[in-house]
mmCIF file of C-alpha atoms in Angstrom:
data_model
loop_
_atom_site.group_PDB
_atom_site.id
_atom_site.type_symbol
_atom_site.label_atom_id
_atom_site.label_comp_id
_atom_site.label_asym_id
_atom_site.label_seq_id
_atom_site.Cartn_x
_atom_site.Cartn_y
_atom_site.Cartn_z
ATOM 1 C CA UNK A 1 8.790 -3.468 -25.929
ATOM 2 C CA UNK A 2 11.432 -1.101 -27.157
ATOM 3 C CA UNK A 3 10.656 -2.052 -30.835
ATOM 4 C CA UNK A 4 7.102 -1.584 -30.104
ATOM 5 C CA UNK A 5 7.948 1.724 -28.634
ATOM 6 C CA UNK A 6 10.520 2.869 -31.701
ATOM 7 C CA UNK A 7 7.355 2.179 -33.794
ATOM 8 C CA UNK A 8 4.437 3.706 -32.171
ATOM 9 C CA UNK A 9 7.301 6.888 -31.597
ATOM 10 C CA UNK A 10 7.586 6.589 -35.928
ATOM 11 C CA UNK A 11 3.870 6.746 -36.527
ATOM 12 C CA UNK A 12 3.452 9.361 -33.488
ATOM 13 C CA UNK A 13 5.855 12.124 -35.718
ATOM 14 C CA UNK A 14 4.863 11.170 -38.883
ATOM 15 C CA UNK A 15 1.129 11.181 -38.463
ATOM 16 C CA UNK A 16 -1.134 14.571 -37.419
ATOM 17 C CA UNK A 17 -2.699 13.516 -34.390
ATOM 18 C CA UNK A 18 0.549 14.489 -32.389
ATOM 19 C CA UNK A 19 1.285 18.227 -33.978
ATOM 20 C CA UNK A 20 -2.526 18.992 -33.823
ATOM 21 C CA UNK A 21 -2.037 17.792 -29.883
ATOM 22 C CA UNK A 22 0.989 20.552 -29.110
ATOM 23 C CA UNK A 23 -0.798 22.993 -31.129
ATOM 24 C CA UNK A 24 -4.171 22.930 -29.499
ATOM 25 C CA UNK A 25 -2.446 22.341 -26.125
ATOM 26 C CA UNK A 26 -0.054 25.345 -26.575
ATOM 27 C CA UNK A 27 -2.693 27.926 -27.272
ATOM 28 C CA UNK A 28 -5.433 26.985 -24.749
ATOM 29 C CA UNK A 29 -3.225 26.727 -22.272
ATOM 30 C CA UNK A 30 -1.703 30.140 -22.852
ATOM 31 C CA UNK A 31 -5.365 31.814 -23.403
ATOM 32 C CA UNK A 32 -6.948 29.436 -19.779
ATOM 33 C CA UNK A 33 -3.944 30.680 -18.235
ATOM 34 C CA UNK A 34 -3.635 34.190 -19.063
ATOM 35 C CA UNK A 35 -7.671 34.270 -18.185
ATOM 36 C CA UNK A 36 -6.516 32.791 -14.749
ATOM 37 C CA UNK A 37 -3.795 35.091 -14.014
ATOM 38 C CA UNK A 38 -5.127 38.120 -15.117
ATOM 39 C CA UNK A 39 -9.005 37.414 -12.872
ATOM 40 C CA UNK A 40 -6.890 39.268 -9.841
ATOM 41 C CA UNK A 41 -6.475 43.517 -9.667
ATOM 42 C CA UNK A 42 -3.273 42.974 -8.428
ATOM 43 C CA UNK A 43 -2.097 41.624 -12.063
ATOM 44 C CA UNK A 44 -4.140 43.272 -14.326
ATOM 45 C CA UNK A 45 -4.010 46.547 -12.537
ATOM 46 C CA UNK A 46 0.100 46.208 -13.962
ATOM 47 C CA UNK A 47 -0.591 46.015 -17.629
ATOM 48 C CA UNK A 48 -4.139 47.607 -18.269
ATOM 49 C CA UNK A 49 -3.094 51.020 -17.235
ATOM 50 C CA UNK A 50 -5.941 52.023 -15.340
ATOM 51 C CA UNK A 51 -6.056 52.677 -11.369
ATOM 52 C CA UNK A 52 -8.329 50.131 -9.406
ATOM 53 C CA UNK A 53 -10.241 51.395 -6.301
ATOM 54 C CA UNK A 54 -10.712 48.734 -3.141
ATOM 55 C CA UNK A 55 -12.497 49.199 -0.010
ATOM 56 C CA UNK A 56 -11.188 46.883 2.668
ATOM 57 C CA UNK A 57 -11.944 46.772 6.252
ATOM 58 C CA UNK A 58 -15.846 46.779 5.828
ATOM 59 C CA UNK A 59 -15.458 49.311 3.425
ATOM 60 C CA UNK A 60 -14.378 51.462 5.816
ATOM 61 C CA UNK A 61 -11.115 52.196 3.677
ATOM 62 C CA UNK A 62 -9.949 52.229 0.432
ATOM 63 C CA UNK A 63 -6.879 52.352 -1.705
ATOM 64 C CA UNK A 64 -5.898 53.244 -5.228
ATOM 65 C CA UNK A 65 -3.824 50.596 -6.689
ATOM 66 C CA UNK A 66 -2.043 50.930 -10.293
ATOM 67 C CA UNK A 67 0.973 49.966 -12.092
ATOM 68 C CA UNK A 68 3.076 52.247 -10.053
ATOM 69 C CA UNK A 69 1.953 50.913 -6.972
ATOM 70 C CA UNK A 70 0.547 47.452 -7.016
ATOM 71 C CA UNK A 71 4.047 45.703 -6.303
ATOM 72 C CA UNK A 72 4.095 47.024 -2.858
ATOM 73 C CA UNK A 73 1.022 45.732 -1.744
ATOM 74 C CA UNK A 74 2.011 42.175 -3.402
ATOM 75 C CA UNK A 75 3.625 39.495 -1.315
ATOM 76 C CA UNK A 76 6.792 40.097 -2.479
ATOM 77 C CA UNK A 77 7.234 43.113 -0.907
ATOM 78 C CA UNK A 78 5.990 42.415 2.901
ATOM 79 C CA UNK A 79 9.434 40.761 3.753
ATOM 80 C CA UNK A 80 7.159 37.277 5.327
ATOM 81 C CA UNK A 81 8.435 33.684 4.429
ATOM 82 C CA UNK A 82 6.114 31.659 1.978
ATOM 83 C CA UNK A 83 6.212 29.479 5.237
ATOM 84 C CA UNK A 84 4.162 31.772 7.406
ATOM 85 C CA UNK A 85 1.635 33.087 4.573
ATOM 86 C CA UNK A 86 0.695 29.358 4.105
ATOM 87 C CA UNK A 87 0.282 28.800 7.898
ATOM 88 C CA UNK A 88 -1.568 31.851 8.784
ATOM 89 C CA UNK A 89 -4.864 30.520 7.625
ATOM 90 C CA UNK A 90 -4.249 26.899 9.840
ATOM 91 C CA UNK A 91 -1.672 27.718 12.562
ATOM 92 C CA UNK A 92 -0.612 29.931 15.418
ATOM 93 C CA UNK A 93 2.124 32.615 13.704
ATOM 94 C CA UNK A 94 4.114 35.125 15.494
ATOM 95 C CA UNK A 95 2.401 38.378 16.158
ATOM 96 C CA UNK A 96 4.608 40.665 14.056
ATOM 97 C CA UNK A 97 3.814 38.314 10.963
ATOM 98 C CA UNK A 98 0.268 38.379 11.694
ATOM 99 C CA UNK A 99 0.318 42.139 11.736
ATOM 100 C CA UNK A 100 1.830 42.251 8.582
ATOM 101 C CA UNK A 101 -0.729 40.027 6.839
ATOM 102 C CA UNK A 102 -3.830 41.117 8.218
ATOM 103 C CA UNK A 103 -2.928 44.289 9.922
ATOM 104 C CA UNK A 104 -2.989 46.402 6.840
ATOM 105 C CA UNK A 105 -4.219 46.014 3.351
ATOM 106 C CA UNK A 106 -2.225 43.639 1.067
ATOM 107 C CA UNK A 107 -2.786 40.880 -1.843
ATOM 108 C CA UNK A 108 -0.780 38.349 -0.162
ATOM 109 C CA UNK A 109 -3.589 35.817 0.916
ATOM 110 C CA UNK A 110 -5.236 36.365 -2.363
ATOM 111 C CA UNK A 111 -2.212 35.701 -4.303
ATOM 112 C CA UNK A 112 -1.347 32.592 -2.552
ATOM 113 C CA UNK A 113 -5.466 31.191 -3.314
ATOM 114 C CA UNK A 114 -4.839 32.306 -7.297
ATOM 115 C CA UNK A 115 -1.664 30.495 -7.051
ATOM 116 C CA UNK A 116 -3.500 27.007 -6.453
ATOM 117 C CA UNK A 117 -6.523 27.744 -8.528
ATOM 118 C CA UNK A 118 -3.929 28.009 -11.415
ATOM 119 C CA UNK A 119 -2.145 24.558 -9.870
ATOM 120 C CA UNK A 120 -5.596 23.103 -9.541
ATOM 121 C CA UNK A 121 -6.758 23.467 -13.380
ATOM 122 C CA UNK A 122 -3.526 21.996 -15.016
ATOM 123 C CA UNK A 123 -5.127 18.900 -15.778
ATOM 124 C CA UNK A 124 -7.903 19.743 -17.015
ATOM 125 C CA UNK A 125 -7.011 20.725 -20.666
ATOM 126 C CA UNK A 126 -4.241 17.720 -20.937
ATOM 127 C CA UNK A 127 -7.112 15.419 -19.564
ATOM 128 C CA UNK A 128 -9.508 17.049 -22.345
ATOM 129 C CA UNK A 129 -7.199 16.493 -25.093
ATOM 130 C CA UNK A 130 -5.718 13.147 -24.256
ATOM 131 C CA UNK A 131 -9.450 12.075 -23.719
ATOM 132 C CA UNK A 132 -9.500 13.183 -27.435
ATOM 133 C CA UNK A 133 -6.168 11.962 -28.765
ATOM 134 C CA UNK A 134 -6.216 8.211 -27.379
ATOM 135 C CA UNK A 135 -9.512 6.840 -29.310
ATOM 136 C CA UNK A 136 -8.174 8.976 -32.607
ATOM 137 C CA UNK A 137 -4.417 7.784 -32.438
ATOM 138 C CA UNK A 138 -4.405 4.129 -30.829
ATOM 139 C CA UNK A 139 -7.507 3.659 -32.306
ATOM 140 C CA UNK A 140 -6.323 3.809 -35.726
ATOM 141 C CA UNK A 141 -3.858 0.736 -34.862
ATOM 142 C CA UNK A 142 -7.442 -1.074 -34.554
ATOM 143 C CA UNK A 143 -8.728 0.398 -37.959
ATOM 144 C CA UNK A 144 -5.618 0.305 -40.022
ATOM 145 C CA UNK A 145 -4.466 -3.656 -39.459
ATOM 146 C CA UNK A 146 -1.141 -2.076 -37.450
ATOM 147 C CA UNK A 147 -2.033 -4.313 -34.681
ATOM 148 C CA UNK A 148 -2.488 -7.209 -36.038
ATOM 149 C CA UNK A 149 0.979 -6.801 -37.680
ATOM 150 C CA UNK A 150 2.704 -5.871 -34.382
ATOM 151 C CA UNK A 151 1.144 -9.246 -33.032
ATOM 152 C CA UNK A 152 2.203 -11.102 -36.420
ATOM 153 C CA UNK A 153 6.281 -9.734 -35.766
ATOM 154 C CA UNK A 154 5.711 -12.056 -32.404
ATOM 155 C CA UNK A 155 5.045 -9.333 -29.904
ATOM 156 C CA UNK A 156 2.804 -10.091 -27.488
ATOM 157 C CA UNK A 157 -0.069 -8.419 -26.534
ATOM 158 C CA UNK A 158 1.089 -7.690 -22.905
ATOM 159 C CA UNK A 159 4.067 -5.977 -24.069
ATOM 160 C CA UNK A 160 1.523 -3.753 -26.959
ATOM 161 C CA UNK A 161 -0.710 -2.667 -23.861
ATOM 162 C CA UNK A 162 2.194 -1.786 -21.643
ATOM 163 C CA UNK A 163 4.117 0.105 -24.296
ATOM 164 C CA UNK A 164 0.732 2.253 -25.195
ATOM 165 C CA UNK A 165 0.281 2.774 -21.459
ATOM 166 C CA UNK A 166 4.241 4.709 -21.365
ATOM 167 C CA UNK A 167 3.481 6.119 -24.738
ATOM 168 C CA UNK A 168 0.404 7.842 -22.613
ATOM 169 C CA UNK A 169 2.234 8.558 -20.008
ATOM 170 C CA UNK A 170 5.321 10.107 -21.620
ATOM 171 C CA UNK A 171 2.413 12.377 -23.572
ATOM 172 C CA UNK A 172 0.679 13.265 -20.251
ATOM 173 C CA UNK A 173 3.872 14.868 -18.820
ATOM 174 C CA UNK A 174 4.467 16.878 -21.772
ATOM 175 C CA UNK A 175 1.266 18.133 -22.099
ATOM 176 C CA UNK A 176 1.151 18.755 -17.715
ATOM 177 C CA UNK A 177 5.215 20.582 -18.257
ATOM 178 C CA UNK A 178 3.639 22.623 -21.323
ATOM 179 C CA UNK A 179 0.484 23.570 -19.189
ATOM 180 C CA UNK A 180 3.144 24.664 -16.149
ATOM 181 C CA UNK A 181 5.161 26.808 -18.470
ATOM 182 C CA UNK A 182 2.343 28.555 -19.695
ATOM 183 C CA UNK A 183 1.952 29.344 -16.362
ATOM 184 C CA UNK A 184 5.334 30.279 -15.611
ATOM 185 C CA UNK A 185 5.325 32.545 -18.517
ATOM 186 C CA UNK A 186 2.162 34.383 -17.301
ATOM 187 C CA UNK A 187 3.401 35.052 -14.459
ATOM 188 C CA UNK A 188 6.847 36.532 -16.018
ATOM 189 C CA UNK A 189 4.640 38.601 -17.855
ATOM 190 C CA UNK A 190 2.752 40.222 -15.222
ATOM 191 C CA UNK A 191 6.063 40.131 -13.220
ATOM 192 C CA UNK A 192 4.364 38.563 -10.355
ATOM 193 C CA UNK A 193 6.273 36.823 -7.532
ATOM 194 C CA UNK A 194 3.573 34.423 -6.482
ATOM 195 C CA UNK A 195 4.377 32.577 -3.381
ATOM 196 C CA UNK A 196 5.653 29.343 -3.477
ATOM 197 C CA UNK A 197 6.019 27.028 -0.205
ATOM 198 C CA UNK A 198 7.457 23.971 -2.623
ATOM 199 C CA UNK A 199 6.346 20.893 -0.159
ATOM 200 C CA UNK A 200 2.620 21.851 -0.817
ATOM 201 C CA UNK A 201 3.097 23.196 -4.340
ATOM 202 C CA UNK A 202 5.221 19.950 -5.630
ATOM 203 C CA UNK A 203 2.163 17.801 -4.193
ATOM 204 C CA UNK A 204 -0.294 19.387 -6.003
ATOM 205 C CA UNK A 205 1.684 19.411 -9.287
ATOM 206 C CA UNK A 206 2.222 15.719 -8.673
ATOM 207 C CA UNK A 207 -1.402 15.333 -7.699
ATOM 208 C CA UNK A 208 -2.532 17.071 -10.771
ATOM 209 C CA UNK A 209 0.265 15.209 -13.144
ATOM 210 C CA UNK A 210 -1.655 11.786 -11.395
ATOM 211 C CA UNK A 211 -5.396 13.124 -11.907
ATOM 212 C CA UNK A 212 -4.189 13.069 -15.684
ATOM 213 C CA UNK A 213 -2.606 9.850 -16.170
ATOM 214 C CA UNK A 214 -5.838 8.039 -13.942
ATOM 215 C CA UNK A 215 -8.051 9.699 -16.992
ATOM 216 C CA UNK A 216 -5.508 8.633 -19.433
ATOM 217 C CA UNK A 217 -5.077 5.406 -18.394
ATOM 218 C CA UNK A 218 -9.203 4.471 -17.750
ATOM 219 C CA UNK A 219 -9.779 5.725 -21.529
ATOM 220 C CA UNK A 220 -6.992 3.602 -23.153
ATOM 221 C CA UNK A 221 -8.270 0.831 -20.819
ATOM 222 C CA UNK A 222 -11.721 1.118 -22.477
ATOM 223 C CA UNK A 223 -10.225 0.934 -25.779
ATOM 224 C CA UNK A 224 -7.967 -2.089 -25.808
ATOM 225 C CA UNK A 225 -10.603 -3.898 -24.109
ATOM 226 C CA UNK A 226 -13.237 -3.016 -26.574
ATOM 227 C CA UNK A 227 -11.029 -1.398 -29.746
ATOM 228 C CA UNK A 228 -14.498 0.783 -30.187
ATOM 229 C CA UNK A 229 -13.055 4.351 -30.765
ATOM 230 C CA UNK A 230 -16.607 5.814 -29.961
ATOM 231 C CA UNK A 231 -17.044 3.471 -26.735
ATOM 232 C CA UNK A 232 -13.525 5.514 -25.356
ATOM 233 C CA UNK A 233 -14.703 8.708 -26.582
ATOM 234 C CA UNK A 234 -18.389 8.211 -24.788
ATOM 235 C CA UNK A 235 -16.408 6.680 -21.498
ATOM 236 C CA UNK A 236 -13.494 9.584 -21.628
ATOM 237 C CA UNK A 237 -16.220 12.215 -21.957
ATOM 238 C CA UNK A 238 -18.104 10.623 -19.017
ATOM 239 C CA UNK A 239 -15.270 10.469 -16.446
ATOM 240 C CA UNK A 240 -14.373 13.664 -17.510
ATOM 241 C CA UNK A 241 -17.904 14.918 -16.295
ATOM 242 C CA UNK A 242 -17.692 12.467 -13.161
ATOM 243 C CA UNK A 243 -14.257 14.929 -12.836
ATOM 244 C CA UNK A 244 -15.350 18.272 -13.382
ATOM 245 C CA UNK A 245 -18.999 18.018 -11.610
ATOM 246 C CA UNK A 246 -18.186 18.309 -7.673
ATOM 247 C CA UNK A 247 -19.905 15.608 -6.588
ATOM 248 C CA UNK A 248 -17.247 15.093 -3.697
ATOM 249 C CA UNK A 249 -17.723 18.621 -2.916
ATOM 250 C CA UNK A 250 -21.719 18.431 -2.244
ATOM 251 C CA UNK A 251 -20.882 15.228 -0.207
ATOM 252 C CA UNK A 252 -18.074 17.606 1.704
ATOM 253 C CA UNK A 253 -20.690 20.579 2.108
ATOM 254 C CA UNK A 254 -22.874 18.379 3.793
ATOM 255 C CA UNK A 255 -20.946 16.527 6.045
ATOM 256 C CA UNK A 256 -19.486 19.732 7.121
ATOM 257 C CA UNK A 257 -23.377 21.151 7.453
ATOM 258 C CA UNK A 258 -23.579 18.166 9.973
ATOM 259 C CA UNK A 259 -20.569 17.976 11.344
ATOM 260 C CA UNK A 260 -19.905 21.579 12.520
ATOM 261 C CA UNK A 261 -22.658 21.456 15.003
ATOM 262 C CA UNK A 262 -20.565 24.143 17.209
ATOM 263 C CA UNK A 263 -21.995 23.905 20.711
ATOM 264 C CA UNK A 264 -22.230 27.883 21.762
ATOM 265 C CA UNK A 265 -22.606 27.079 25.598
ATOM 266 C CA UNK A 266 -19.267 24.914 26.246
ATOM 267 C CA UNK A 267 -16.787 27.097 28.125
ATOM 268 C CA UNK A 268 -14.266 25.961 25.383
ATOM 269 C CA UNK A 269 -16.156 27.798 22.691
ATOM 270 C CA UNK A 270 -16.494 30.601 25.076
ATOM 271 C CA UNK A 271 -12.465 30.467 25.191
ATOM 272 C CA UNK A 272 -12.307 30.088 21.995
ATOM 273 C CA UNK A 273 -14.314 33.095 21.327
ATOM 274 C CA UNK A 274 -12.321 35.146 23.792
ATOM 275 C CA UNK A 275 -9.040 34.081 22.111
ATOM 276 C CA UNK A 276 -10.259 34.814 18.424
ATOM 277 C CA UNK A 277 -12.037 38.292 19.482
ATOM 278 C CA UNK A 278 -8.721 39.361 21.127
ATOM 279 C CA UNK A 279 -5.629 37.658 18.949
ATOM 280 C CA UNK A 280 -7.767 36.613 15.719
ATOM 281 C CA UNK A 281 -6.903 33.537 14.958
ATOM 282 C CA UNK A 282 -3.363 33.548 14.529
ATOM 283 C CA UNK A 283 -2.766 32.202 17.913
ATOM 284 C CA UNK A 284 -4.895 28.847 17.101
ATOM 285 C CA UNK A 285 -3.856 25.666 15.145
ATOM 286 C CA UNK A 286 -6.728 24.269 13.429
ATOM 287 C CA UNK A 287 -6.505 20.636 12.185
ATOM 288 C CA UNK A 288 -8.284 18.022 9.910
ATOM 289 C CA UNK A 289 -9.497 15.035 10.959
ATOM 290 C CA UNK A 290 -9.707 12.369 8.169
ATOM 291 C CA UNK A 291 -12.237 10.182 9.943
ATOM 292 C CA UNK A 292 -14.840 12.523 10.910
ATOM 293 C CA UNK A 293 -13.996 14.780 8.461
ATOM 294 C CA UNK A 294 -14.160 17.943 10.720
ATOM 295 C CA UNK A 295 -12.167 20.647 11.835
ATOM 296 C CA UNK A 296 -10.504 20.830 15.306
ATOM 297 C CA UNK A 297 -9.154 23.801 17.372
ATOM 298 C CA UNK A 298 -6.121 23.959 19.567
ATOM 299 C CA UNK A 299 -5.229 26.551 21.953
ATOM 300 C CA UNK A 300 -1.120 26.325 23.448
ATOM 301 C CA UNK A 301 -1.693 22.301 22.541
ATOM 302 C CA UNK A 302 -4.808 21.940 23.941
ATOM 303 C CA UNK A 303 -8.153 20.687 22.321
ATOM 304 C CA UNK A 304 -10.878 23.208 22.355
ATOM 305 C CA UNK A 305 -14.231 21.142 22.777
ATOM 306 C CA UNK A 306 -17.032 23.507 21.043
ATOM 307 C CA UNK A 307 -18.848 20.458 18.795
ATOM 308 C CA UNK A 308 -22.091 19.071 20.146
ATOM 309 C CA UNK A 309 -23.150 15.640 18.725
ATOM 310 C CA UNK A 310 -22.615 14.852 15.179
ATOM 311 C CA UNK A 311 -25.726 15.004 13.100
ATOM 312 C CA UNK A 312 -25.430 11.766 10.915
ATOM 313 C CA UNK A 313 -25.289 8.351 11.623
ATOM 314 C CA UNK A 314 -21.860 6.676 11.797
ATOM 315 C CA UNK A 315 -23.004 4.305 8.409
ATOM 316 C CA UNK A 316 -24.154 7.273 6.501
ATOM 317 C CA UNK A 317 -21.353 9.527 7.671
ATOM 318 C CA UNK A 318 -18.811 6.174 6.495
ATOM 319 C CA UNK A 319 -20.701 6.692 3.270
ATOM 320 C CA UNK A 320 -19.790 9.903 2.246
ATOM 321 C CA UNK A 321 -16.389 9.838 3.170
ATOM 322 C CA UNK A 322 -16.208 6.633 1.105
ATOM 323 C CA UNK A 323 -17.303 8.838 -1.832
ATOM 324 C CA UNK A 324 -14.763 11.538 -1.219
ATOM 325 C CA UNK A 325 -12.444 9.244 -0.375
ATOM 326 C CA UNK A 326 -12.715 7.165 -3.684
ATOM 327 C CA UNK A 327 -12.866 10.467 -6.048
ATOM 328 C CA UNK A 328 -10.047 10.921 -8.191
ATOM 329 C CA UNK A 329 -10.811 14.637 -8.758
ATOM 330 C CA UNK A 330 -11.440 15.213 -5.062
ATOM 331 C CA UNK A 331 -9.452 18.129 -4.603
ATOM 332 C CA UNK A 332 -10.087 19.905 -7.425
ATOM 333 C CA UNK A 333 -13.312 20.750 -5.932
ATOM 334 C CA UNK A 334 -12.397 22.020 -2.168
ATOM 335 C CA UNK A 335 -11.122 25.014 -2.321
ATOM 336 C CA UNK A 336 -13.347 26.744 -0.862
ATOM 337 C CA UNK A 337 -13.928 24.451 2.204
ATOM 338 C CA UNK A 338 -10.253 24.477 3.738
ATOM 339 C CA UNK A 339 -7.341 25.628 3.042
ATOM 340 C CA UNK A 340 -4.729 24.467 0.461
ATOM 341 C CA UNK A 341 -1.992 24.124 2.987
ATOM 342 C CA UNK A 342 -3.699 22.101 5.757
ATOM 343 C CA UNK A 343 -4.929 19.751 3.101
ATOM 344 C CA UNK A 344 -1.503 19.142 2.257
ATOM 345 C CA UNK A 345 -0.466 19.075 5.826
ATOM 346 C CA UNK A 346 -3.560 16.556 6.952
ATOM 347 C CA UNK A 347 -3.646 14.488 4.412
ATOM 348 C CA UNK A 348 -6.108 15.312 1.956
ATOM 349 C CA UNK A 349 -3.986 15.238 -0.642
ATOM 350 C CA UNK A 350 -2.222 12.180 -0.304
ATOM 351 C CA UNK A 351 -5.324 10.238 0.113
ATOM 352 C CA UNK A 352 -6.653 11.724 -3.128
ATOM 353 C CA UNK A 353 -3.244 10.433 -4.395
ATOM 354 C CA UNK A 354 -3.779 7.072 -3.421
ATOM 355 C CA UNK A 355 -7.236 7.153 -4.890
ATOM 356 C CA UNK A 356 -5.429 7.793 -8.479
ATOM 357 C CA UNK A 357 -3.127 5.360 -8.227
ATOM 358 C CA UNK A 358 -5.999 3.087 -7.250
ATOM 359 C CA UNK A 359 -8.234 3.422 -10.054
ATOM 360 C CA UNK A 360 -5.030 3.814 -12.558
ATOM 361 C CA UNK A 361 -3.846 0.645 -11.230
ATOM 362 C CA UNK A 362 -7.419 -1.083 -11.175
ATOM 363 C CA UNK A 363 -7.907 0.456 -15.173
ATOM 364 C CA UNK A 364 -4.888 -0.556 -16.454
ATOM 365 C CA UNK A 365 -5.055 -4.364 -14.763
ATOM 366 C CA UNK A 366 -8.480 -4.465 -16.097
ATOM 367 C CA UNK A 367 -7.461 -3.264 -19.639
ATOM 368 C CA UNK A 368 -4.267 -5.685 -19.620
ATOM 369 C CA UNK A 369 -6.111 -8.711 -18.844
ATOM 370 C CA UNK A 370 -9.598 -8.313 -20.881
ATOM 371 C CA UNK A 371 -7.142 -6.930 -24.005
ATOM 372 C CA UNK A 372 -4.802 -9.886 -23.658
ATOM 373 C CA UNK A 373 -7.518 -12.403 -23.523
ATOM 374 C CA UNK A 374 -9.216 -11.027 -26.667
ATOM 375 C CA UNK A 375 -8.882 -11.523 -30.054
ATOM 376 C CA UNK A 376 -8.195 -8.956 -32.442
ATOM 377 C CA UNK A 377 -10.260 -8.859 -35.550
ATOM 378 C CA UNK A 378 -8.583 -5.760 -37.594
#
């Protein structure tokens, strides 16, 4: 496998396919990035010179932010842990915090949301481009008779898969690290302090590093099994729609529709009411339940009951969690229906993990077996 390596590593350098890779990957990730960044006043008010007007409170105020300005209303100046920015959407938070973060005007919630959109679309232009680069470079082994010469030297077949598989792998990372950089670099640039609560940041890097190699791995699958370089770019460009279209999303939105069937005349929604109208929410925990896929409320550690009955039937609820469930790009599409820290904290994420790892694994066993089994005609 190392020899097998040593030569694909020879034929990677020498050829185009990997320069035209770094190149194309190097300047669309800094132009997605910098179009990311930049969406948000309180980064381009820094370097476009010109004085932004928001109302806030119902338009009731307003403020005048520009370069001279804008840091103070960023997170990095409110003197709040990471921590407690995260957990003020889900959980109770001392008061003083709370006052900080939604007493006055500030970025700080809208900072941390950018923040994950920019996590949440670093696979998409590695997944793009390795969708492109595995039917143009491993399928030129097919075309070119390397293949059959690898096999000739007494390799086996096994070992060519598995060694294509790292070679993808090792090329996913670079292309995920170069995506992060670009990143990084944007945010040097607007000299923005996003911030960054590592245990949910590191999971959805790793999530988004995993949503890459499960596309990477299905397309090379396709094309050892078949060694049709148009077959893996038709079944790459597919998944890569299955990805990007939110189809777990409309199956979320309408579980939720169902599911949320608050119950106005319990005395616990009454409470709840009570407690929201007078503290906000900062003195509730709110929490995810996988199975039902619903939100819950808790008041000192107490349940708040406020749902009525659930609007779906148990099989076709079961259903559409099954779909979620089973989507490899789940997260990528709900960010708008919870927050980024409680799906960390419930779960979410680590099921969507699972799922990767799933249909890697169930790819790759597929692609080893059918391509060992084969024979290869170059």
């Amino acid at each position: 496998m190392k020899k097998i390596l040593c030569g694909m590593f020879y034929r990677l350098f020498r050829g185009y396919e990997l320069w035209a890779l770094l190149v194309l990957m190097f300047i669309i990730s800094l132009l997605m990035n910098f179009t990311i960044i930049r969406s948000e006043d309180f980064n381009s008010a820094l370097r476009s010179g010109h004085a932004v007007r928001i109302d806030y409170d119902h338009g009731k105020k307003n403020v005048s932010i520009d370069s001279s300005n804008v840091k103070q209303y960023r997170f990095e100046s409110l003197g709040i842990s990471a921590y407690d920015l995260y957990r003020s959407e889900t959980e109770a938070i001392p008061d003083t915090t709370d006052k900080i973060i939604n007493g006055d005007f500030n970025f700080a919630v809208k900072e941390m949301h950018l923040l994950f959109k920019a996590l949440m679309s670093l696979y998409i232009m590695p997944s793009v481009l390795m969708v492109i680069f595995i039917p143009v470079f491993f399928g030129r082994m097919f075309s070119d008779g390397t293949l059959k010469n690898i096999i000739a030297c007494g390799h086996s077949k096994g070992s060519i898969y598995l060694s294509s598989l790292l070679l993808t792998c090792m090329l996913d990372t670079v292309l995920l690290i170069m995506n992060l950089a670009s990143v990084i670099l944007w945010c040097a640039y607007f000299e923005w302090k996003p911030p960054v609560y590592l245990p949910a940041v590191l999971f959805y890097i790793v999530l988004m590093h995993m949503l890459v190699l499960t596309l990477s791995a299905i397309s090379l699958s396709v094309l050892f099994a078949c060694s049709k370089k148009t077959t893996s770019f038709i079944a790459g460009f597919l998944i890569m729609v299955y990805i990007l279209v939110p189809g777990a999303s409309i199956a979320a939105d309408f579980l939720v529709s169902n599911n949320s069937n608050i119950d106005t005349r319990k005395e616990d929604y009454i409470e709840l009411r009570d407690i929201v109208t007078t503290n906000r929410m900062n003195s509730v925990d709110q929490r995810f339940s996988l199975s039902d896929f619903n939100i819950y409320y808790y008041y000192k550690g107490r349940k708040l009951d406020i749902y009525g009955e659930y609007g779906l039937l148990p099989g076709v609820r079961g259903t559409l969690l099954a779909i979620m469930y089973m989507d490899p790009g789940m997260i990528a599409h709900f960010g708008n229906i919870m927050s980024e820290y409680m799906m960390v904290r419930d779960g979410l994420v680590t099921i969507n993990l699972v799922s990767c790892t799933f249909w890697t694994a169930i790819s790759t066993g597929i692609g080893y077996l059918v391509f060992r089994k084969r024979e290869i005609h170059c």
